[in-house]
Coordinates of C-alpha atoms in Angstrom, one line a residue:
Chain A
M1 CA 16.2 120.0 -15.5
E2 CA 12.9 118.5 -17.3
Y3 CA 14.0 119.9 -21.2
P4 CA 14.6 117.8 -23.8
F5 CA 18.2 118.7 -24.3
F6 CA 19.6 118.1 -27.7
S7 CA 20.0 113.5 -28.4
E8 CA 21.0 111.7 -30.9
K9 CA 18.1 110.2 -30.8
D10 CA 15.7 112.3 -30.3
S11 CA 17.5 114.8 -33.1
V12 CA 15.0 115.8 -34.9
D13 CA 11.8 116.3 -32.6
V14 CA 14.4 118.7 -31.1
V15 CA 15.5 120.4 -33.7
N16 CA 11.9 120.8 -35.5
G17 CA 10.5 121.4 -32.0
R18 CA 12.4 124.7 -31.7
M19 CA 10.4 126.6 -34.6
A20 CA 7.4 129.0 -33.7
D21 CA 3.9 128.3 -33.4
D22 CA 3.3 131.2 -35.9
I23 CA 6.0 131.1 -39.1
N24 CA 4.9 130.4 -42.2
P25 CA 3.0 127.0 -42.4
R26 CA 4.5 125.7 -45.6
L27 CA 7.7 126.8 -44.9
K28 CA 7.9 124.8 -41.4
E29 CA 6.2 121.7 -42.9
V30 CA 9.2 121.8 -45.5
M31 CA 11.6 122.1 -43.1
T32 CA 10.4 119.4 -41.1
S33 CA 10.9 116.8 -43.3
L34 CA 14.1 118.2 -44.7
I35 CA 15.4 118.2 -41.3
K36 CA 14.2 114.6 -40.4
H37 CA 15.6 113.3 -44.1
L38 CA 19.0 115.5 -43.3
H39 CA 19.5 113.2 -39.8
A40 CA 18.3 109.7 -41.1
F41 CA 20.8 110.5 -43.8
A42 CA 23.9 111.4 -41.3
K43 CA 22.3 108.2 -39.0
D44 CA 21.7 105.8 -41.8
I45 CA 25.4 105.9 -42.7
N46 CA 26.9 106.6 -39.7
L47 CA 28.7 109.8 -41.7
T48 CA 32.2 110.8 -39.4
Q49 CA 33.8 113.9 -38.9
A50 CA 36.4 114.1 -42.1
E51 CA 32.7 113.2 -44.6
W52 CA 31.3 116.3 -42.5
E53 CA 34.7 118.2 -43.2
F54 CA 34.7 117.1 -47.0
A55 CA 30.7 117.9 -47.6
I56 CA 31.5 121.4 -45.6
D57 CA 34.0 122.2 -47.8
F58 CA 32.0 120.4 -51.1
L59 CA 29.4 123.1 -50.7
T60 CA 32.2 126.1 -50.3
R61 CA 33.2 125.7 -53.0
T62 CA 29.5 124.5 -55.1
G63 CA 29.2 128.2 -54.2
Q64 CA 32.3 129.3 -54.7
I65 CA 32.4 129.1 -58.4
C66 CA 29.4 130.4 -59.1
T67 CA 28.7 133.4 -61.2
K68 CA 26.7 135.4 -63.4
E69 CA 27.2 132.6 -65.9
R70 CA 27.8 129.4 -64.2
Q71 CA 25.4 127.8 -61.0
E72 CA 27.0 125.3 -59.8
F73 CA 24.6 124.5 -57.4
I74 CA 21.5 123.9 -60.2
L75 CA 24.4 121.7 -61.9
L76 CA 25.1 119.9 -58.5
S77 CA 20.7 119.2 -58.9
D78 CA 20.6 118.2 -62.1
A79 CA 24.2 115.7 -61.8
L80 CA 21.8 114.1 -58.9
G81 CA 18.1 113.7 -61.0
F82 CA 17.1 116.5 -58.1
S83 CA 15.8 118.7 -60.9
M84 CA 14.1 116.2 -62.6
L85 CA 12.6 114.9 -59.7
V86 CA 11.1 118.3 -59.0
D87 CA 10.6 118.7 -62.6
A88 CA 8.5 115.4 -62.8
I89 CA 6.2 116.9 -59.5
N90 CA 5.8 120.0 -60.3
N91 CA 4.3 118.0 -64.3
R92 CA 2.2 115.8 -63.4
R93 CA 0.5 114.6 -66.7
P94 CA -1.7 112.1 -68.0
E95 CA -1.4 110.1 -71.0
G96 CA -0.7 110.6 -74.1
A97 CA 0.2 114.5 -73.0
T98 CA 4.1 114.8 -73.6
E99 CA 6.7 115.1 -71.2
N100 CA 7.8 117.4 -69.4
T101 CA 12.0 117.4 -68.5
V102 CA 15.0 120.0 -67.6
F103 CA 15.0 123.9 -68.7
G104 CA 18.8 123.9 -68.3
P105 CA 21.2 126.4 -68.2
F106 CA 21.0 127.9 -72.1
H107 CA 17.7 129.0 -72.9
V108 CA 17.7 132.7 -73.5
E109 CA 14.1 135.3 -74.0
G110 CA 13.9 137.0 -77.1
A111 CA 14.7 135.3 -79.9
P112 CA 13.3 135.8 -83.1
E113 CA 9.9 135.4 -84.3
L114 CA 10.5 133.5 -87.9
P115 CA 8.4 132.4 -90.7
M116 CA 7.2 128.4 -90.8
G117 CA 10.2 126.9 -91.8
S118 CA 12.8 129.5 -91.1
K119 CA 16.9 128.3 -90.9
I120 CA 17.7 129.2 -87.8
T121 CA 21.3 127.3 -87.3
L122 CA 23.3 130.0 -89.3
D123 CA 26.8 129.3 -88.8
G124 CA 27.1 126.6 -91.8
K125 CA 28.1 123.9 -89.4
G126 CA 26.6 120.3 -89.1
D127 CA 24.3 118.7 -90.6
T128 CA 20.7 120.3 -91.1
C129 CA 17.6 119.0 -90.1
L130 CA 14.1 119.3 -91.0
F131 CA 11.7 119.6 -86.9
E132 CA 8.3 119.4 -87.8
G133 CA 4.8 118.2 -86.8
R134 CA 2.2 119.7 -84.9
V135 CA 0.8 121.4 -81.9
L136 CA -2.6 118.9 -80.6
D137 CA -4.6 119.0 -77.9
L138 CA -5.3 115.5 -75.8
E139 CA -7.8 115.1 -78.4
G140 CA -5.5 115.3 -81.0
N141 CA -7.4 118.3 -82.3
P142 CA -4.3 120.9 -83.4
I143 CA -3.5 124.0 -81.8
A144 CA -3.7 127.7 -83.0
G145 CA -1.4 130.3 -81.5
A146 CA 1.0 128.0 -79.7
R147 CA 4.2 129.9 -79.5
I148 CA 7.5 127.4 -79.4
D149 CA 10.5 128.4 -78.9
V150 CA 13.0 126.1 -79.5
W151 CA 17.0 125.9 -79.3
S152 CA 19.6 123.5 -79.6
D153 CA 23.8 123.6 -79.2
N154 CA 25.6 124.0 -82.8
S155 CA 27.7 121.3 -83.9
D156 CA 30.9 121.4 -82.4
G157 CA 28.5 121.2 -79.1
Y158 CA 28.0 124.4 -77.5
Y159 CA 25.6 127.1 -77.1
D160 CA 25.7 130.6 -79.3
V161 CA 25.7 131.6 -75.4
Q162 CA 28.7 130.1 -74.6
Q163 CA 30.4 131.6 -78.3
P164 CA 28.9 135.1 -78.5
D165 CA 32.7 136.1 -80.2
I166 CA 32.4 132.7 -82.6
Q167 CA 29.1 131.8 -83.1
P168 CA 26.0 134.3 -84.6
K169 CA 23.5 135.7 -82.2
W170 CA 20.9 133.9 -82.4
N171 CA 22.6 131.0 -84.0
N172 CA 20.4 127.4 -83.3
R173 CA 17.5 130.0 -82.1
G174 CA 14.1 130.5 -83.0
V175 CA 10.3 131.4 -81.9
F176 CA 7.3 130.4 -84.0
V177 CA 3.7 130.5 -84.0
T178 CA 1.3 128.2 -84.9
G179 CA -1.5 128.5 -87.5
D180 CA -5.2 126.8 -87.2
D181 CA -3.6 123.8 -88.7
G182 CA -1.6 123.7 -85.5
R183 CA 1.7 122.4 -87.6
Y184 CA 5.1 123.7 -87.1
S185 CA 8.5 123.6 -89.1
F186 CA 11.9 124.9 -89.0
I187 CA 15.8 123.5 -90.5
G188 CA 18.3 123.4 -87.6
I189 CA 20.6 121.1 -86.9
K190 CA 20.4 117.4 -86.0
P191 CA 22.1 118.2 -82.6
V192 CA 24.9 116.8 -80.8
S193 CA 26.0 115.7 -77.3
Y194 CA 27.9 117.8 -75.7
P195 CA 29.6 117.4 -71.5
I196 CA 27.7 119.7 -68.7
P197 CA 30.8 122.0 -67.8
D198 CA 32.5 119.1 -65.6
D199 CA 36.0 121.3 -64.2
G200 CA 34.6 123.0 -61.3
P201 CA 33.0 120.4 -58.2
V202 CA 30.4 118.5 -60.0
G203 CA 32.0 117.1 -62.3
Q204 CA 35.5 115.9 -59.5
M205 CA 31.7 114.1 -57.8
L206 CA 31.1 112.4 -61.3
A207 CA 34.2 111.4 -62.2
A208 CA 34.4 109.9 -58.5
L209 CA 31.1 108.5 -58.7
G210 CA 32.4 107.0 -62.4
R211 CA 29.9 108.8 -64.4
H212 CA 30.7 111.2 -67.9
P213 CA 29.8 114.8 -67.9
Y214 CA 27.8 113.9 -71.2
R215 CA 24.1 115.0 -72.6
P216 CA 22.8 112.7 -75.0
A217 CA 22.2 115.4 -78.4
H218 CA 18.8 116.7 -78.2
M219 CA 16.7 120.0 -79.6
H220 CA 15.5 121.9 -77.1
F221 CA 11.2 123.1 -77.2
M222 CA 9.3 125.3 -75.0
V223 CA 5.8 125.8 -76.3
V224 CA 2.9 127.7 -74.8
A225 CA -0.7 128.4 -75.8
D226 CA -3.6 130.0 -74.5
G227 CA -5.5 128.3 -71.9
Y228 CA -3.0 125.1 -71.3
Q229 CA 0.1 123.9 -69.3
K230 CA 3.3 125.1 -70.2
L231 CA 4.9 122.7 -71.8
V232 CA 9.4 122.7 -71.3
T233 CA 10.8 120.0 -73.6
H234 CA 13.8 118.1 -75.4
T235 CA 13.4 115.7 -78.3
F236 CA 16.7 113.1 -78.5
V237 CA 18.5 111.5 -80.7
G238 CA 17.8 108.4 -79.7
E239 CA 20.9 106.6 -81.4
D240 CA 23.5 109.4 -79.2
K241 CA 25.9 106.5 -77.4
Y242 CA 25.0 108.8 -74.3
I243 CA 21.1 108.0 -74.4
T244 CA 20.7 105.6 -71.7
S245 CA 23.5 108.3 -69.4
D246 CA 22.7 111.0 -69.2
A247 CA 24.3 113.5 -66.9
V248 CA 21.5 115.3 -66.0
F249 CA 18.5 112.0 -66.1
G250 CA 16.7 114.1 -68.8
V251 CA 15.9 111.3 -71.3
K252 CA 11.9 109.8 -71.4
H253 CA 11.0 107.1 -73.2
S254 CA 8.6 109.5 -75.0
L255 CA 10.8 112.0 -75.8
V256 CA 13.6 109.5 -77.9
A257 CA 12.1 111.3 -81.2
P258 CA 13.0 109.5 -84.9
F259 CA 15.5 111.2 -87.1
E260 CA 15.0 109.7 -90.7
K261 CA 18.1 110.8 -93.6
L262 CA 17.1 112.6 -96.5
D263 CA 18.2 111.9 -99.9
G264 CA 18.2 115.4 -101.6
G265 CA 16.3 118.3 -100.6
E266 CA 16.7 121.2 -98.3
A267 CA 18.1 119.8 -95.5
Q268 CA 20.1 116.6 -94.5
W269 CA 17.2 115.2 -91.6
R270 CA 14.3 114.7 -90.4
S271 CA 12.6 114.5 -87.0
E272 CA 9.1 114.9 -86.5
Y273 CA 7.0 114.4 -83.7
D274 CA 3.6 116.2 -82.1
F275 CA 3.7 118.3 -78.9
V276 CA 0.5 117.3 -76.9
L277 CA -0.6 120.3 -75.2
V278 CA -2.9 119.4 -71.6
K279 CA -5.3 122.1 -70.9
N280 CA -5.3 124.0 -67.8
K281 CA -7.4 123.2 -64.8
Chain T
M1 CA 13.8 100.8 -75.7
E2 CA 14.4 99.1 -72.2
Y3 CA 16.4 101.0 -70.5
P4 CA 14.6 102.1 -67.2
F5 CA 14.6 106.4 -68.1
F6 CA 13.8 108.6 -65.1
S7 CA 10.3 108.5 -63.9
E8 CA 9.2 110.4 -60.2
K9 CA 9.1 106.5 -59.0
D10 CA 12.1 105.3 -60.1
S11 CA 14.5 108.4 -59.6
V12 CA 16.5 107.0 -56.7
D13 CA 17.2 103.9 -58.4
V14 CA 17.9 105.5 -61.6
V15 CA 19.6 107.7 -60.2
N16 CA 22.1 105.3 -58.0
G17 CA 22.0 103.0 -60.6
R18 CA 24.1 105.8 -62.7
M19 CA 27.0 104.5 -60.2
A20 CA 29.5 102.5 -61.7
D21 CA 30.8 99.3 -59.4
D22 CA 34.8 100.2 -59.3
I23 CA 34.2 103.4 -56.8
N24 CA 35.4 104.3 -53.3
P25 CA 32.4 101.6 -51.6
R26 CA 32.3 104.1 -48.8
L27 CA 31.7 107.2 -51.4
K28 CA 28.9 104.6 -53.3
E29 CA 27.4 103.6 -50.2
V30 CA 26.7 107.6 -48.9
M31 CA 26.3 108.8 -52.2
T32 CA 23.7 105.9 -52.7
S33 CA 21.5 107.4 -48.8
L34 CA 22.1 111.3 -50.0
I35 CA 20.9 110.3 -53.1
K36 CA 17.9 108.5 -51.4
H37 CA 16.8 110.5 -48.6
L38 CA 17.7 113.8 -51.0
H39 CA 14.6 112.3 -53.1
A40 CA 12.1 110.9 -50.5
F41 CA 12.4 114.6 -49.0
A42 CA 11.2 116.4 -52.4
K43 CA 8.0 113.4 -52.9
D44 CA 7.4 114.2 -49.4
I45 CA 6.6 117.7 -49.7
N46 CA 5.7 117.5 -53.4
L47 CA 8.7 120.9 -53.0
T48 CA 7.9 123.2 -55.9
Q49 CA 10.1 124.7 -58.7
A50 CA 9.6 128.5 -57.1
E51 CA 10.8 126.0 -53.3
W52 CA 13.4 124.5 -55.5
E53 CA 14.5 128.2 -57.0
F54 CA 14.6 129.2 -53.4
A55 CA 17.5 126.5 -52.4
I56 CA 19.3 127.2 -55.4
D57 CA 19.2 131.2 -54.3
F58 CA 19.8 130.2 -50.2
L59 CA 23.0 127.6 -51.2
T60 CA 24.8 130.0 -53.5
R61 CA 24.6 133.0 -51.3
T62 CA 25.4 130.7 -48.0
G63 CA 28.7 129.4 -49.9
Q64 CA 29.4 133.6 -51.5
I65 CA 29.6 134.7 -47.9
C66 CA 31.9 132.6 -46.9
T67 CA 35.2 133.5 -46.5
K68 CA 38.8 132.5 -44.5
E69 CA 36.9 134.6 -41.2
R70 CA 33.0 132.9 -42.2
Q71 CA 32.1 129.6 -42.8
E72 CA 28.9 129.9 -43.2
F73 CA 27.8 126.5 -44.3
I74 CA 28.8 125.2 -40.6
L75 CA 26.8 128.1 -39.0
L76 CA 23.9 126.4 -41.5
S77 CA 25.1 122.9 -40.0
D78 CA 25.1 124.0 -36.7
A79 CA 21.7 126.0 -37.1
L80 CA 20.6 122.7 -38.0
G81 CA 21.0 120.7 -35.4
F82 CA 23.3 118.7 -38.4
S83 CA 26.9 119.1 -36.4
M84 CA 25.7 118.3 -33.3
L85 CA 24.2 114.5 -34.9
V86 CA 27.5 114.1 -36.4
D87 CA 29.1 114.8 -32.9
A88 CA 27.2 112.7 -31.1
I89 CA 27.0 109.9 -33.5
N90 CA 30.9 110.1 -33.4
N91 CA 31.5 110.1 -30.2
R92 CA 29.0 107.8 -28.3
R93 CA 30.7 107.3 -24.7
P94 CA 29.5 105.2 -21.4
E95 CA 27.0 105.9 -19.2
G96 CA 29.4 108.4 -16.2
A97 CA 31.5 109.9 -19.4
T98 CA 31.6 113.4 -20.2
E99 CA 29.6 113.9 -23.5
N100 CA 31.2 115.5 -26.2
T101 CA 29.5 119.1 -27.5
V102 CA 30.6 120.9 -30.5
F103 CA 34.0 122.3 -31.6
G104 CA 33.1 125.8 -32.3
P105 CA 35.0 128.3 -35.2
F106 CA 36.4 129.9 -31.7
H107 CA 39.4 127.6 -31.1
V108 CA 42.8 128.8 -31.9
E109 CA 46.0 126.4 -31.5
G110 CA 48.5 128.0 -29.9
A111 CA 47.3 129.0 -26.6
P112 CA 49.7 129.8 -23.4
E113 CA 50.5 126.8 -21.5
L114 CA 50.1 128.2 -18.1
P115 CA 50.6 126.9 -14.3
M116 CA 47.2 125.4 -12.3
G117 CA 45.4 128.4 -11.1
S118 CA 46.2 131.5 -13.3
K119 CA 44.1 134.3 -14.6
I120 CA 43.0 134.5 -18.4
T121 CA 41.0 136.4 -18.0
L122 CA 43.8 139.8 -19.1
D123 CA 41.1 142.5 -20.4
G124 CA 39.9 142.8 -16.8
K125 CA 36.3 143.6 -17.4
G126 CA 33.5 141.0 -16.5
D127 CA 32.3 139.1 -13.3
T128 CA 35.7 136.3 -12.6
C129 CA 35.5 132.8 -12.2
L130 CA 37.5 129.7 -10.7
F131 CA 36.8 126.9 -12.4
E132 CA 38.5 123.6 -11.0
G133 CA 37.7 119.9 -10.9
R134 CA 39.9 116.7 -11.6
V135 CA 39.9 114.9 -15.5
L136 CA 39.3 111.5 -14.2
D137 CA 38.9 108.3 -15.8
L138 CA 35.9 105.9 -15.9
E139 CA 36.7 104.4 -12.5
G140 CA 37.4 108.0 -10.4
N141 CA 41.0 108.0 -11.1
P142 CA 42.6 111.2 -11.5
I143 CA 44.5 111.1 -14.8
A144 CA 48.5 112.3 -14.6
G145 CA 49.3 114.9 -17.6
A146 CA 45.8 115.5 -19.6
R147 CA 46.0 118.3 -21.1
I148 CA 42.9 121.3 -21.0
D149 CA 42.7 124.1 -23.7
V150 CA 39.8 126.4 -21.9
W151 CA 38.8 129.5 -24.1
S152 CA 35.4 131.9 -23.9
D153 CA 34.0 134.7 -25.1
N154 CA 35.1 138.0 -23.0
S155 CA 31.8 139.8 -21.0
D156 CA 31.1 141.4 -24.1
G157 CA 30.0 138.1 -25.6
Y158 CA 32.8 137.7 -28.0
Y159 CA 36.2 135.8 -28.8
D160 CA 39.6 137.9 -28.6
V161 CA 39.8 136.7 -32.7
Q162 CA 36.8 139.0 -32.9
Q163 CA 38.2 141.5 -31.6
P164 CA 41.6 141.4 -32.3
D165 CA 42.2 145.3 -32.3
I166 CA 40.6 145.6 -28.9
Q167 CA 41.4 142.3 -27.0
P168 CA 44.5 142.2 -25.8
K169 CA 46.8 138.1 -27.4
W170 CA 45.1 134.8 -25.5
N171 CA 42.3 136.9 -23.5
N172 CA 40.2 134.5 -22.0
R173 CA 42.8 131.5 -23.0
G174 CA 44.6 129.0 -21.5
V175 CA 46.2 125.1 -21.3
F176 CA 47.1 123.1 -18.6
V177 CA 48.3 120.2 -17.6
T178 CA 47.3 117.9 -14.9
G179 CA 49.8 116.7 -12.9
D180 CA 49.5 113.0 -10.7
D181 CA 45.9 114.1 -8.4
G182 CA 44.1 115.3 -12.1
R183 CA 43.0 118.7 -10.6
Y184 CA 43.2 121.7 -12.9
S185 CA 42.2 124.9 -11.2
F186 CA 42.4 128.1 -13.7
I187 CA 40.4 131.8 -13.0
G188 CA 38.3 132.8 -16.7
I189 CA 35.3 134.7 -16.5
K190 CA 31.8 133.3 -15.9
P191 CA 30.9 133.4 -19.1
V192 CA 27.7 135.6 -20.9
S193 CA 25.7 134.7 -24.3
Y194 CA 26.5 135.4 -27.8
P195 CA 24.8 135.4 -31.0
I196 CA 26.0 133.1 -34.2
P197 CA 26.6 135.7 -36.5
D198 CA 23.0 136.7 -38.3
D199 CA 23.2 139.4 -40.6
G200 CA 23.7 136.0 -43.5
P201 CA 20.9 133.5 -45.1
V202 CA 21.1 132.1 -41.7
G203 CA 20.4 134.8 -39.6
Q204 CA 17.6 135.0 -42.8
M205 CA 16.4 131.4 -42.2
L206 CA 16.7 131.4 -38.3
A207 CA 14.6 134.7 -38.3
A208 CA 11.7 132.6 -40.7
L209 CA 12.2 129.7 -38.3
G210 CA 10.9 132.2 -35.2
R211 CA 14.1 131.1 -33.6
H212 CA 17.1 133.7 -32.1
P213 CA 20.7 133.3 -32.4
Y214 CA 22.1 133.5 -28.8
R215 CA 23.9 130.4 -27.4
P216 CA 24.2 130.6 -23.9
A217 CA 26.5 131.4 -21.7
H218 CA 29.8 128.6 -21.9
M219 CA 33.4 128.0 -21.6
H220 CA 34.9 125.3 -23.9
F221 CA 36.7 123.1 -23.0
M222 CA 39.4 120.5 -24.9
V223 CA 40.3 117.8 -22.9
V224 CA 43.2 115.3 -24.1
A225 CA 45.0 112.4 -22.6
D226 CA 47.2 109.7 -23.9
G227 CA 45.2 106.7 -24.0
Y228 CA 42.2 108.5 -23.9
Q229 CA 39.4 109.5 -25.9
K230 CA 39.8 113.3 -27.1
L231 CA 37.0 115.3 -25.6
V232 CA 35.3 118.6 -27.1
T233 CA 33.4 120.1 -24.8
H234 CA 32.3 123.0 -23.0
T235 CA 30.2 123.5 -19.8
F236 CA 26.9 125.4 -19.4
V237 CA 26.0 128.7 -17.5
G238 CA 22.4 126.8 -16.3
E239 CA 20.7 129.7 -15.0
D240 CA 21.0 131.5 -18.3
K241 CA 18.0 132.8 -20.5
Y242 CA 19.1 130.6 -23.4
I243 CA 20.2 127.5 -22.3
T244 CA 17.0 126.0 -22.9
S245 CA 17.1 127.2 -27.1
D246 CA 20.6 127.1 -27.8
A247 CA 20.7 128.2 -31.8
V248 CA 23.1 125.3 -32.5
F249 CA 21.6 122.4 -29.8
G250 CA 25.2 122.2 -28.3
V251 CA 23.2 122.2 -24.8
K252 CA 23.5 119.0 -23.0
H253 CA 21.8 118.7 -19.5
S254 CA 25.1 116.7 -18.2
L255 CA 27.2 119.8 -19.1
V256 CA 25.7 122.8 -16.4
A257 CA 27.9 123.6 -14.5
P258 CA 27.1 124.7 -11.4
F259 CA 28.5 128.1 -10.9
E260 CA 28.0 129.7 -7.2
K261 CA 28.8 133.3 -6.5
L262 CA 31.9 133.3 -3.5
D263 CA 32.0 136.1 -0.9
G264 CA 35.8 137.6 -1.3
G265 CA 38.3 135.7 -2.2
E266 CA 40.1 135.8 -5.5
A267 CA 37.6 135.3 -7.4
Q268 CA 33.5 136.5 -7.4
W269 CA 31.8 132.7 -9.2
R270 CA 33.4 129.3 -8.7
S271 CA 32.3 126.4 -11.2
E272 CA 33.7 123.0 -10.1
Y273 CA 33.2 120.0 -12.8
D274 CA 35.3 117.1 -13.2
F275 CA 35.8 115.0 -17.0
V276 CA 35.6 111.9 -17.1
L277 CA 37.4 110.3 -20.0
V278 CA 37.1 106.8 -22.0
K279 CA 39.9 104.8 -22.5
N280 CA 40.9 104.9 -26.4
K281 CA 39.9 101.2 -27.6

């Protein structure tokens, strides 16, 4: 029989050769690469039958722990640096533009739009912090009408949606729209570090790898303006003990923001950060 | 800050650099390779955010459809040729030895041990077939006391465990132990092709790839003898229309067995096949 049956050596060609010619060309490209890398992985390390069985069970448990409120496969992607990689691939920007980072699972659509300077922290917990700065284009011109959606955890390390019975609705969330000066300002808290959910398969994996589940303190920003690429990012508290070991690899050097202690005034801290957007192509 | 934060370019080193030094060395080896290939995959094809979201959803659905009776991740591994690859890596054998193929999900422990020549097909359906041959070592000597566990679908394409209310218990299953001549023989049916479960995510994937879900007709054999490596294999019906397109890539050239039509006698077909085992190291 002339047909090339399966063999260890030809495994990639045999599997990829089975795809029909008339399928979606992008699907073909993605699957061809997936098979190539998946098979190379098993060959590189001589994956054992027992390791394969463990992987099948791990993936099954990861799928079965997912609910409407919990997405363990996203967590897995995050913990393997895969989410950050996909984010980086899809948001390559010129020097000077603000860098993206992962969106995270805690954004909520529909947060109240508030006047500049408003206080978004509603539970009275934690150190207050004045966040302010400008939304600019690459030439340094202010962008008017930029919509800035912000969210953070409270000082106990939980987002409002994680504690719907404890925290006020929209605690540490708000939307601000810039005027002609491109400026924004609001009072939140100086955010605190918190662990990603670590009571499932991903937590077990992190423990086995000798990694902790913590994310360094950060404030989330999503900035959208007509004619510009959407920016999804955080600013980070540089002094955080987890700043160099974010469980999801979200930190970039340029996203570490200043947090300065204030003497009196309406907030205890101040963090100034300008967002620089890139025009749509 | 000197610390190497995440970047597209350094993503593999950053993620792998996070593993602790004192973890299980094999786990470190496996994960280091996994990260390398997983990230190379995303970079090679510039995986989009929408494709990533599709993959997260696909894996989640694959996990959620799993039950005690259904293992969709094994099915996925099978359909990607990954199960066969792991089987091949772990069962490299010298020329002349019978080749392994995938175990499959339908083996059942505890099938009745029967005298040589027994009929294992109990539902009276399908063409009967005499399976016979020898269990040999690499030098051609018969192996006594080899335990041959056999199983196949019935002529409707279902294993007994898939139809517990329809088929007799142990239909098309049995265990035979060789004597000094190393010979085995039993009467089953000439097996028929059947589809792997295709009403879930894996079936959708196969359809998108222009692939059918069928396995060519085969008889399962597991042969165990003291002092020899375990053999898990099938023999295939060469004339089957799916012989060159097994949905799980299980066919190997050497496993295509003769099936000859008999004129009268106790069976309608005869398939002779010798199994050659390799000594344990």
